[in-house]
Coordinates of C-alpha atoms in Angstrom, one line a residue:
Chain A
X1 CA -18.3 -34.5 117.2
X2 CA -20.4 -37.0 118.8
X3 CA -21.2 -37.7 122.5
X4 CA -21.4 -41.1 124.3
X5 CA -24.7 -42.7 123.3
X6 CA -25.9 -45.8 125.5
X7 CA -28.3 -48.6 124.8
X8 CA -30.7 -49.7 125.7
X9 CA -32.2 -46.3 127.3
X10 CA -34.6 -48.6 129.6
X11 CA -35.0 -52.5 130.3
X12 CA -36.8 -54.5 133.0
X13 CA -35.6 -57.6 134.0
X14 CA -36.2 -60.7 136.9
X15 CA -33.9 -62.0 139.4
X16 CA -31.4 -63.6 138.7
X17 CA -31.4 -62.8 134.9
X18 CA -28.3 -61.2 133.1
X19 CA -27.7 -57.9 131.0
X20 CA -25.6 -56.3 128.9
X21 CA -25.5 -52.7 128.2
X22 CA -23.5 -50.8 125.5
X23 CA -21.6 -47.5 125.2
X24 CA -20.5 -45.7 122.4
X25 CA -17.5 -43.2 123.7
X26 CA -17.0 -39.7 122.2
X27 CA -14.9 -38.8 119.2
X28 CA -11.1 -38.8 120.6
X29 CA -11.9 -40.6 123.7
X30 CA -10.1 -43.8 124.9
X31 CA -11.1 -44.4 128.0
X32 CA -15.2 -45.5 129.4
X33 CA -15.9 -45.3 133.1
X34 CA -19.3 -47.4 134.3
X35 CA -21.0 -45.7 136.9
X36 CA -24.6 -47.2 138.6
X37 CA -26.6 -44.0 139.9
X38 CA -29.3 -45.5 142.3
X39 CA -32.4 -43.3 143.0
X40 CA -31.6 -40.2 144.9
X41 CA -27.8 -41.1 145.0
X42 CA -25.2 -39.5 143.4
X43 CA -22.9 -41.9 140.6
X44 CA -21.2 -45.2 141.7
X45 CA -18.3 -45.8 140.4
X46 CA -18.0 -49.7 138.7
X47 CA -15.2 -49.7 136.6
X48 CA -13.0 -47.9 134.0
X49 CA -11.3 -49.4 131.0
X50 CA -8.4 -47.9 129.1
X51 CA -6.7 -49.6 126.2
X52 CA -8.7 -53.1 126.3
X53 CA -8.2 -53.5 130.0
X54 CA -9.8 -52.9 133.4
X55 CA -7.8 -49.7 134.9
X56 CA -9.6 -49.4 138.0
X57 CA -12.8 -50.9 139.8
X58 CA -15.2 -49.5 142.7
X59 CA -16.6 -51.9 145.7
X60 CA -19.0 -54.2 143.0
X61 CA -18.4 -57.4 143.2
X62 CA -17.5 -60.1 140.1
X63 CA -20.4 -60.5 138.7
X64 CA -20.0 -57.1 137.6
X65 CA -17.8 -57.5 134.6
X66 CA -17.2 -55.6 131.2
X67 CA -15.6 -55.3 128.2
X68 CA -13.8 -52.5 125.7
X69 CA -13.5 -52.7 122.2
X70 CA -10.6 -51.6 120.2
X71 CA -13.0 -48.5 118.7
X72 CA -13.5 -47.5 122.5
X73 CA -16.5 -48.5 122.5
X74 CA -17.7 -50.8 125.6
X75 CA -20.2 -52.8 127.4
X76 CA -21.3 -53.5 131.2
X77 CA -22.3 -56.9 131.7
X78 CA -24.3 -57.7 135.1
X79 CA -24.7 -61.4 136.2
X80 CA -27.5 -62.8 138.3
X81 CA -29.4 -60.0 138.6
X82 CA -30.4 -58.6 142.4
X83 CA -33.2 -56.3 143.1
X84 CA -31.1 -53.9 144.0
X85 CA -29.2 -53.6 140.9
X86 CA -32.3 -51.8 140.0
X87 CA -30.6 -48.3 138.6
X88 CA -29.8 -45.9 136.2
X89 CA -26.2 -46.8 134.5
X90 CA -24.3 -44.1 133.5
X91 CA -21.5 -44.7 130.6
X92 CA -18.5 -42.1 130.5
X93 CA -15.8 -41.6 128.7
X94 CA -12.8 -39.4 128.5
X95 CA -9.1 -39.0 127.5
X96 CA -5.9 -40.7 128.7
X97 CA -6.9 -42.3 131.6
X98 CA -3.4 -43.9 131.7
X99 CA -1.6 -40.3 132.4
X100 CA -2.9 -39.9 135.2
X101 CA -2.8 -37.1 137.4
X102 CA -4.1 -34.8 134.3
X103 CA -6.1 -31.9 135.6
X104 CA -7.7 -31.7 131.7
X105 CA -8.9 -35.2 132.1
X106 CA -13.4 -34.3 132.7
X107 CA -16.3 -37.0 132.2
X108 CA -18.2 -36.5 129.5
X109 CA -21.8 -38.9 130.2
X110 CA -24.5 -41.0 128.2
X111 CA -27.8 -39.9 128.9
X112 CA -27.7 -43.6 130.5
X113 CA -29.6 -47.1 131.0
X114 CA -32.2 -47.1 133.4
X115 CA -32.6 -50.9 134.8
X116 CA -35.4 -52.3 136.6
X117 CA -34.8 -55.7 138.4
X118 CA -38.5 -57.3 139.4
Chain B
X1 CA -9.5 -41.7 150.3
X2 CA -11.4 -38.2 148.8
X3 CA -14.7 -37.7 149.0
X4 CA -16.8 -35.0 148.8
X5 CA -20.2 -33.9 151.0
X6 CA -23.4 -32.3 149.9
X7 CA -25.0 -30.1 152.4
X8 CA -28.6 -29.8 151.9
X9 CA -30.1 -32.9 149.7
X10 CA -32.9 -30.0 148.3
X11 CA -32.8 -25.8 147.7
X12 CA -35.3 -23.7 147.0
X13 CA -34.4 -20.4 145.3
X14 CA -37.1 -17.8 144.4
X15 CA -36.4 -16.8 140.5
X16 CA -33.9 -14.2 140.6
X17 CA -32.3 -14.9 143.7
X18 CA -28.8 -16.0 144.7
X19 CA -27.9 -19.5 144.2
X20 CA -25.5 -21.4 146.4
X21 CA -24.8 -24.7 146.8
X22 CA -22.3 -26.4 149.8
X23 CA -19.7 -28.8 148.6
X24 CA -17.0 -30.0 150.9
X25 CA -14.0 -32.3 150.2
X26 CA -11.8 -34.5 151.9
X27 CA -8.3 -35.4 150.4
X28 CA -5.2 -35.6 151.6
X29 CA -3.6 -34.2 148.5
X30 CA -4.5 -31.0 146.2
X31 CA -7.7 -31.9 144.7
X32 CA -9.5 -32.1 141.4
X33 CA -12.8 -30.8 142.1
X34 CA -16.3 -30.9 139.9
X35 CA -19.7 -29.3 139.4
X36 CA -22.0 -31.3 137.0
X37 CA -25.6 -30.9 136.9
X38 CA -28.5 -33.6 135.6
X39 CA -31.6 -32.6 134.2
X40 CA -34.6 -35.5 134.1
X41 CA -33.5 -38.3 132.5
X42 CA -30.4 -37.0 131.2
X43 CA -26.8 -37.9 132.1
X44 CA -24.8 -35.4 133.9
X45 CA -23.1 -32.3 132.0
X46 CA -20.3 -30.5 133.2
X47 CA -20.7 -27.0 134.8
X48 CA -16.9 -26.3 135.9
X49 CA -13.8 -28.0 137.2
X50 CA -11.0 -26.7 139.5
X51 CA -7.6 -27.7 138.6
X52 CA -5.5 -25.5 140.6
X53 CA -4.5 -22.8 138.1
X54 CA -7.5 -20.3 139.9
X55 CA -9.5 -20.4 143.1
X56 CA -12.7 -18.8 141.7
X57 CA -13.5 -20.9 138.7
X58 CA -16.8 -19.7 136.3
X59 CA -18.0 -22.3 134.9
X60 CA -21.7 -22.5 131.6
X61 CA -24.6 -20.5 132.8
X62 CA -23.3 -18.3 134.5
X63 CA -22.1 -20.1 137.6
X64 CA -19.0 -19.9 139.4
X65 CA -17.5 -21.5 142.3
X66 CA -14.8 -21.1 144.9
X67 CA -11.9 -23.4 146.2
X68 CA -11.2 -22.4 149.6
X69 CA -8.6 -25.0 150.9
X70 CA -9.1 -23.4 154.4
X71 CA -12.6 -24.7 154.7
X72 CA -11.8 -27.5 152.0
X73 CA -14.9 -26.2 150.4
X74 CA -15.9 -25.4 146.6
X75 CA -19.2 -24.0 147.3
X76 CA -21.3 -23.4 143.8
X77 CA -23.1 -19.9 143.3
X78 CA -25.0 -18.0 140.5
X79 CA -26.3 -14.2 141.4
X80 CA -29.4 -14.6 139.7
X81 CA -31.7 -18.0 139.6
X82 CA -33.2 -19.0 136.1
X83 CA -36.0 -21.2 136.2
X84 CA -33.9 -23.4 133.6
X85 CA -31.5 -23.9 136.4
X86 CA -34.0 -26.7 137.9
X87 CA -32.1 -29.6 137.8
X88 CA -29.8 -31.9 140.2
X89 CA -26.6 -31.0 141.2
X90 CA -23.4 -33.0 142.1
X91 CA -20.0 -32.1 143.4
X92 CA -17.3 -34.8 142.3
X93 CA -13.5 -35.1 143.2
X94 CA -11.4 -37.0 140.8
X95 CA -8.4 -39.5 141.9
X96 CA -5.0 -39.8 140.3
X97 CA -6.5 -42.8 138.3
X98 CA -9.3 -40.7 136.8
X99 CA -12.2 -42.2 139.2
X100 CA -14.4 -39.9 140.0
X101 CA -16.3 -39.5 143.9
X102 CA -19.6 -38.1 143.4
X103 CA -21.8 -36.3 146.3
X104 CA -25.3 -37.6 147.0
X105 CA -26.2 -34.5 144.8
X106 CA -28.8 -31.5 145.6
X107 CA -31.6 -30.8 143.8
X108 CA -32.5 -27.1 143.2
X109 CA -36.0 -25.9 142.8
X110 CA -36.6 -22.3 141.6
X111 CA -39.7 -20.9 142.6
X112 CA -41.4 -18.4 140.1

């Protein structure tokens, strides 16, 4: 089985610029989490999306966005870029996000998308 | 709201040694609770989970931890430290909604 593969693995950007990053979920997996892991912090959480749509979202603002595919697969989109979106983005998916209260339900991560705002 | 705290942002083990690490949680209903670890410039891989069924919970290489809802802990421990065992660690609590609350993470160094 595959795992969740992310690209691109690093980018630099300016201000004010935009990006999009892409994930690839595991085999059997229908749900992708978004999480922004600033150094020496644990994961952020962005967003999740199950089925097509947004099923939950952390304190980011707007310009935060993304997208999932009907193969599961999904991408992060960041509008005018700050310096302190500066970060490594992690991509994770997992199983049945809309049951719930699952105690099965684990992360399984991309190696990430490191992000360097100048 | 859950959340979980990291005591101690670095450990220092001397290969061989006993391995703990402090996790604490705050939730106002039985948690799910997490161990993953991160090697350099990887993502983060799962080392155990605690979904009620058992309070001691082993987990890949050889570590184990404890849920102790009197202390609302779930402390991670291995009896022996590897030098492979280098890495960052972070407690997590998941939601109802599958959102997951990471710690600020600790990194272990293992001294030869």
């Amino acid at each position: 089985e595959t795992g969740v593969t992310q690209s691109p693995t690093h980018l630099i950007k300016t201000r004010g610029q935009q990006v999009t990053l892409r994930c690839s979920s595991q085999s059997g997996h229908n749900t992708v989490s978004w999480y922004q892991q600033a150094l020496g912090q644990g994961p952020q959480f962005i967003f999740q999306y199950y089925r097509e749509e947004e099923n939950g979202r952390g304190n980011f603002p707007p310009r935060f966005s993304g997208l999932q595919f009907p193969n599961y697969s999904s991408e992060l989109n960041v509008n005018a870029l700050e310096l302190d979106d500066s970060a490594l983005y992690l991509c994770a998916s997992s199983t049945s996000a809309g049951t719930g209260g699952s105690g099965a339900n684990v992360l399984t991560f991309g190696a990430g998308s490191r992000l360097t705002v100048l | 709201a859950q959340s979980v705290t990291q005591l101690g942002s670095h450990v220092s083990v001397s290969e061989g040694a006993l391995v703990l690490l402090r996790c604490n949680y705050s939730s106002s209903v039985p948690p799910y609770l997490f161990w993953y670890v991160q090697y350099p410039n990887q993502g983060l891989q799962l080392l155990l989970k605690y979904t009620s069924a058992a309070t001691l919970v082993k987990g890949i290489n050889g570590f184990e931890a404890e849920f102790k809802k009197s202390e609302t802990s779930f402390h991670l421990t291995k009896p022996s430290a590897h030098m492979s065992d280098a890495a960052e660690y972070f407690c997590a609590v998941r939601n109802t909604g599958n959102q997951f609350y990471f710690g600020t993470g600790t990194s272990l160094t293992v001294i030869p």
